[in-house]
Short mmCIF file of N, CA, C and O in Angstrom, two decimals:
data_model
loop_
_atom_site.label_atom_id
_atom_site.label_comp_id
_atom_site.label_asym_id
_atom_site.label_seq_id
_atom_site.Cartn_x
_atom_site.Cartn_y
_atom_site.Cartn_z
N MET A 285 -159.24 133.40 -211.86
CA MET A 285 -160.69 132.15 -212.24
C MET A 285 -161.28 132.20 -212.99
O MET A 285 -161.78 133.63 -213.23
N ALA A 286 -162.08 131.66 -213.69
CA ALA A 286 -162.27 131.40 -215.07
C ALA A 286 -164.02 131.43 -214.35
O ALA A 286 -164.37 130.82 -213.32
N PHE A 287 -165.01 131.11 -215.52
CA PHE A 287 -166.72 131.30 -215.46
C PHE A 287 -167.09 129.56 -214.60
O PHE A 287 -166.02 129.01 -214.45
N GLN A 288 -167.87 130.05 -213.49
CA GLN A 288 -168.16 127.81 -213.36
C GLN A 288 -169.44 128.24 -212.83
O GLN A 288 -170.74 128.46 -212.50
N ASN A 289 -169.47 127.63 -213.79
CA ASN A 289 -171.16 126.42 -213.86
C ASN A 289 -172.06 126.71 -212.93
O ASN A 289 -172.77 126.61 -213.19
N LYS A 290 -171.14 125.92 -211.55
CA LYS A 290 -172.30 125.53 -210.78
C LYS A 290 -172.80 127.29 -209.77
O LYS A 290 -173.71 126.76 -209.20
N ASN A 291 -172.56 128.07 -210.62
CA ASN A 291 -172.57 129.74 -210.01
C ASN A 291 -173.54 129.88 -210.79
O ASN A 291 -174.36 131.25 -210.40
N LEU A 292 -174.29 129.48 -211.57
CA LEU A 292 -175.02 130.37 -213.00
C LEU A 292 -176.31 128.97 -212.93
O LEU A 292 -176.82 128.04 -212.78
N SER A 293 -177.29 130.16 -212.14
CA SER A 293 -179.02 129.53 -211.76
C SER A 293 -179.77 130.18 -213.02
O SER A 293 -179.36 131.52 -213.03
N VAL A 294 -180.93 129.82 -213.34
CA VAL A 294 -182.17 129.73 -213.98
C VAL A 294 -183.17 130.34 -212.80
O VAL A 294 -183.44 129.67 -211.97
N ILE A 295 -183.47 131.36 -213.27
CA ILE A 295 -184.43 132.38 -211.80
C ILE A 295 -186.06 131.57 -212.08
O ILE A 295 -187.05 131.35 -211.86
N ALA A 296 -186.06 131.96 -213.90
CA ALA A 296 -187.01 131.89 -214.35
C ALA A 296 -186.93 131.58 -215.85
O ALA A 296 -186.46 132.08 -216.52
N TYR A 297 -188.13 130.76 -216.66
CA TYR A 297 -188.32 131.02 -218.11
C TYR A 297 -189.97 130.60 -218.81
O TYR A 297 -190.58 130.60 -217.49
N ALA A 298 -189.35 131.49 -219.60
CA ALA A 298 -190.73 131.29 -220.54
C ALA A 298 -190.54 132.18 -221.13
O ALA A 298 -189.86 132.75 -221.71
N ASN A 299 -191.50 131.69 -222.68
CA ASN A 299 -191.64 132.32 -224.13
C ASN A 299 -190.49 132.71 -224.57
O ASN A 299 -190.03 133.31 -225.19
N GLY A 300 -189.39 131.28 -224.47
CA GLY A 300 -187.75 131.85 -225.01
C GLY A 300 -187.11 132.67 -223.95
O GLY A 300 -185.57 132.74 -224.84
N PHE A 301 -187.27 133.57 -222.61
CA PHE A 301 -187.03 133.85 -222.42
C PHE A 301 -186.04 133.04 -220.85
O PHE A 301 -186.52 133.11 -220.27
N THR A 302 -184.87 133.72 -220.53
CA THR A 302 -184.43 132.77 -219.84
C THR A 302 -184.31 134.60 -218.54
O THR A 302 -182.95 135.76 -218.87
N LEU A 303 -184.22 134.60 -217.26
CA LEU A 303 -183.99 135.28 -215.85
C LEU A 303 -182.91 134.83 -215.34
O LEU A 303 -183.12 133.26 -215.09
N TRP A 304 -181.51 134.30 -215.66
CA TRP A 304 -180.59 133.99 -215.13
C TRP A 304 -179.78 134.83 -213.69
O TRP A 304 -180.14 136.03 -213.24
N HIS A 305 -179.08 134.48 -212.87
CA HIS A 305 -178.71 134.92 -212.05
C HIS A 305 -177.18 133.90 -211.32
O HIS A 305 -176.92 132.47 -211.80
N TYR A 306 -176.42 135.07 -211.62
CA TYR A 306 -174.49 134.27 -211.28
C TYR A 306 -174.09 135.00 -210.12
O TYR A 306 -174.19 136.26 -210.26
N ALA A 307 -173.31 134.31 -209.63
CA ALA A 307 -172.32 134.68 -208.23
C ALA A 307 -171.04 134.62 -208.16
O ALA A 307 -171.42 133.38 -208.66
N SER A 308 -170.38 135.61 -208.42
CA SER A 308 -168.81 135.17 -208.52
C SER A 308 -168.12 135.85 -207.47
O SER A 308 -168.43 136.98 -206.82
N ASP A 309 -167.07 135.55 -207.02
CA ASP A 309 -165.29 135.81 -206.31
C ASP A 309 -165.48 136.28 -206.94
O ASP A 309 -163.87 137.25 -206.03
N GLU A 310 -165.14 136.82 -208.25
CA GLU A 310 -164.49 137.59 -209.38
C GLU A 310 -165.08 138.97 -209.09
O GLU A 310 -165.93 139.39 -208.83
N LYS A 311 -163.77 140.30 -209.82
CA LYS A 311 -164.88 141.06 -209.71
C LYS A 311 -165.44 141.67 -210.97
O LYS A 311 -165.40 140.94 -212.24
N MET A 312 -166.55 142.16 -210.90
CA MET A 312 -167.11 142.81 -212.23
C MET A 312 -166.80 142.94 -213.45
O MET A 312 -167.39 142.52 -214.50
N ALA A 313 -166.06 143.66 -214.32
CA ALA A 313 -165.24 143.83 -214.73
C ALA A 313 -164.91 142.47 -215.51
O ALA A 313 -164.59 142.18 -216.69
N THR A 314 -164.15 141.39 -214.77
CA THR A 314 -163.92 139.85 -215.52
C THR A 314 -165.74 139.69 -215.81
O THR A 314 -164.94 139.19 -216.73
N VAL A 315 -166.25 139.33 -215.31
CA VAL A 315 -167.55 138.70 -215.39
C VAL A 315 -167.99 138.91 -216.62
O VAL A 315 -169.08 138.27 -216.79
N THR A 316 -168.05 140.54 -216.42
CA THR A 316 -168.89 140.90 -217.45
C THR A 316 -168.37 141.60 -218.96
O THR A 316 -169.00 141.79 -220.18
N ALA A 317 -167.17 140.66 -219.14
CA ALA A 317 -166.25 141.34 -220.37
C ALA A 317 -166.58 140.06 -221.81
O ALA A 317 -167.33 138.72 -221.22
N ALA A 318 -166.60 140.34 -222.33
CA ALA A 318 -166.73 139.62 -223.90
C ALA A 318 -166.36 138.51 -223.74
O ALA A 318 -164.92 138.26 -223.25
N GLY A 319 -167.44 136.93 -223.50
CA GLY A 319 -166.82 135.77 -223.72
C GLY A 319 -166.51 134.97 -222.22
O GLY A 319 -166.19 133.74 -222.01
N TYR A 320 -167.12 135.66 -221.45
CA TYR A 320 -166.83 135.12 -219.54
C TYR A 320 -167.85 133.97 -220.24
O TYR A 320 -167.60 132.91 -219.57
N PHE A 321 -168.92 134.63 -220.35
CA PHE A 321 -169.84 133.30 -220.36
C PHE A 321 -169.86 132.38 -221.81
O PHE A 321 -170.69 131.51 -222.07
N ASN A 322 -169.02 131.77 -222.64
CA ASN A 322 -169.16 131.12 -223.60
C ASN A 322 -168.92 130.11 -223.48
O ASN A 322 -169.67 128.93 -224.56
N SER A 323 -168.94 129.36 -222.05
CA SER A 323 -169.27 127.48 -222.20
C SER A 323 -170.49 127.39 -222.11
O SER A 323 -170.55 126.29 -222.49
N VAL A 324 -171.10 128.60 -221.75
CA VAL A 324 -172.78 128.30 -221.99
C VAL A 324 -172.81 129.21 -222.71
O VAL A 324 -174.54 129.34 -222.88
N LYS A 325 -172.84 129.36 -223.97
CA LYS A 325 -173.54 130.36 -225.08
C LYS A 325 -174.66 129.52 -225.93
O LYS A 325 -175.65 129.97 -226.27
N THR A 326 -174.54 128.43 -226.12
CA THR A 326 -175.51 127.59 -226.36
C THR A 326 -176.90 127.80 -225.08
O THR A 326 -177.90 127.59 -226.06
N LEU A 327 -176.56 128.31 -224.32
CA LEU A 327 -177.95 128.34 -223.37
C LEU A 327 -178.50 129.40 -223.19
O LEU A 327 -180.12 129.72 -222.70
N MET A 328 -177.47 130.64 -223.66
CA MET A 328 -177.88 132.14 -223.60
C MET A 328 -178.78 132.25 -224.99
O MET A 328 -178.31 132.07 -225.83
N ASN A 329 -179.79 133.45 -224.66
CA ASN A 329 -180.15 133.94 -225.75
C ASN A 329 -179.85 135.00 -225.86
O ASN A 329 -179.92 136.39 -224.88
N ILE A 330 -180.05 136.37 -226.84
CA ILE A 330 -180.34 137.71 -227.34
C ILE A 330 -181.42 137.87 -226.40
O ILE A 330 -182.53 137.66 -226.35
N GLY A 331 -180.93 138.56 -225.75
CA GLY A 331 -182.43 139.71 -224.33
C GLY A 331 -182.70 139.24 -223.58
O GLY A 331 -183.69 139.06 -222.34
N ASP A 332 -182.03 137.37 -223.16
CA ASP A 332 -181.71 137.24 -221.67
C ASP A 332 -181.24 138.39 -220.78
O ASP A 332 -180.54 139.18 -220.94
N VAL A 333 -181.45 138.41 -219.18
CA VAL A 333 -181.22 139.34 -218.37
C VAL A 333 -180.73 137.69 -217.46
O VAL A 333 -180.86 137.09 -217.35
N VAL A 334 -179.81 138.96 -217.42
CA VAL A 334 -179.04 138.04 -216.03
C VAL A 334 -178.42 138.98 -215.33
O VAL A 334 -177.86 140.31 -214.83
N ILE A 335 -178.60 138.66 -213.67
CA ILE A 335 -178.78 139.25 -212.07
C ILE A 335 -176.79 138.50 -211.46
O ILE A 335 -176.69 137.71 -211.53
N ILE A 336 -176.28 139.59 -211.84
CA ILE A 336 -174.70 139.43 -211.59
C ILE A 336 -174.31 139.60 -210.04
O ILE A 336 -174.44 140.71 -209.08
N ASN A 337 -174.29 139.27 -209.55
CA ASN A 337 -173.80 139.34 -207.61
C ASN A 337 -171.81 139.37 -208.12
O ASN A 337 -171.33 137.72 -207.89
N ALA A 338 -171.17 139.52 -208.01
CA ALA A 338 -169.32 139.80 -208.21
C ALA A 338 -169.13 140.12 -206.86
O ALA A 338 -169.86 141.19 -206.07
N SER A 339 -167.97 140.52 -206.51
CA SER A 339 -166.96 140.12 -205.71
C SER A 339 -167.19 142.28 -205.03
O SER A 339 -167.13 142.32 -203.62
N ASP A 340 -167.09 143.16 -206.10
CA ASP A 340 -167.00 144.71 -205.26
C ASP A 340 -168.64 145.02 -206.36
O ASP A 340 -168.85 146.34 -206.20
N ASN A 341 -169.50 143.89 -206.91
CA ASN A 341 -170.65 144.80 -207.11
C ASN A 341 -171.82 143.84 -207.64
O ASN A 341 -171.59 142.89 -207.90
N THR A 342 -172.85 144.63 -207.75
CA THR A 342 -173.95 143.95 -208.24
C THR A 342 -174.59 144.41 -209.54
O THR A 342 -174.70 146.08 -209.04
N THR A 343 -175.44 144.16 -210.67
CA THR A 343 -175.97 144.53 -211.63
C THR A 343 -176.65 144.00 -212.46
O THR A 343 -176.80 142.48 -211.88
N ILE A 344 -177.69 144.25 -213.24
CA ILE A 344 -178.63 142.94 -213.96
C ILE A 344 -177.96 143.85 -215.73
O ILE A 344 -177.87 145.39 -215.67
N LYS A 345 -177.53 142.64 -216.47
CA LYS A 345 -177.10 143.17 -217.65
C LYS A 345 -178.17 142.26 -218.50
O LYS A 345 -178.73 141.05 -218.15
N LYS A 346 -178.00 142.52 -219.86
CA LYS A 346 -178.93 141.70 -220.64
C LYS A 346 -177.37 141.04 -222.01
O LYS A 346 -176.85 141.77 -222.04
N VAL A 347 -178.09 139.83 -222.23
CA VAL A 347 -176.86 139.61 -222.68
C VAL A 347 -177.67 139.75 -224.70
O VAL A 347 -178.40 140.14 -225.80
N ALA A 348 -176.44 140.28 -225.31
CA ALA A 348 -176.12 141.29 -226.48
C ALA A 348 -176.22 140.35 -227.92
O ALA A 348 -176.45 140.65 -228.62
N ALA A 349 -175.22 139.37 -227.41
CA ALA A 349 -174.96 138.49 -228.74
C ALA A 349 -173.96 137.55 -227.96
O ALA A 349 -173.75 137.57 -226.42
N THR A 350 -174.26 136.07 -229.46
CA THR A 350 -174.32 134.73 -228.04
C THR A 350 -173.57 134.35 -229.46
O THR A 350 -172.79 132.77 -229.35
N ALA A 351 -173.55 134.86 -230.95
CA ALA A 351 -172.72 133.57 -232.19
C ALA A 351 -170.88 133.32 -231.38
O ALA A 351 -171.19 132.09 -231.26
N ASP A 352 -170.34 134.61 -231.48
CA ASP A 352 -169.02 133.90 -231.52
C ASP A 352 -168.68 134.33 -229.86
O ASP A 352 -167.40 133.22 -229.40
N ASN A 353 -168.85 135.28 -229.25
CA ASN A 353 -168.29 135.80 -228.37
C ASN A 353 -170.18 136.20 -227.24
O ASN A 353 -170.90 136.52 -227.78
N VAL A 354 -169.63 135.16 -226.07
CA VAL A 354 -171.51 136.10 -225.33
C VAL A 354 -170.92 136.99 -224.86
O VAL A 354 -170.35 137.72 -224.48
N SER A 355 -171.72 138.63 -225.71
CA SER A 355 -171.62 139.88 -224.55
C SER A 355 -172.52 140.23 -223.56
O SER A 355 -173.93 139.93 -224.36
N LEU A 356 -172.40 141.17 -223.49
CA LEU A 356 -173.86 141.31 -222.41
C LEU A 356 -174.13 143.12 -222.10
O LEU A 356 -172.83 143.38 -222.21
N GLY A 357 -174.96 143.61 -222.14
CA GLY A 357 -175.19 145.25 -222.46
C GLY A 357 -176.07 145.34 -221.27
O GLY A 357 -176.27 144.50 -220.84
N ALA A 358 -176.16 146.88 -221.29
CA ALA A 358 -176.70 147.17 -220.81
C ALA A 358 -178.22 147.51 -221.07
O ALA A 358 -178.86 147.15 -222.41
N LEU A 359 -179.05 147.34 -220.32
CA LEU A 359 -180.91 147.82 -220.26
C LEU A 359 -181.25 148.45 -220.95
O LEU A 359 -180.37 149.64 -220.47
N ALA A 360 -181.74 148.46 -221.52
CA ALA A 360 -182.76 149.81 -222.44
C ALA A 360 -182.96 150.37 -221.76
O ALA A 360 -183.84 150.17 -220.70
#
């Protein structure tokens, strides 16, 4: 299954920062793979935070890159 735009929500936005929530029936490894969020890369900025509820886990990641592929990284 691919990214589902309907499962992505903005929780908060301020000063160019967005806190996102994404829910999926897919496994965490699939959702956090580079490029998974590419269809919304124009909406996401480096430093944004994504709360992910996947079928096997829940985690919080930050957007680490957006140019060619949206990549998620660990919070520092």
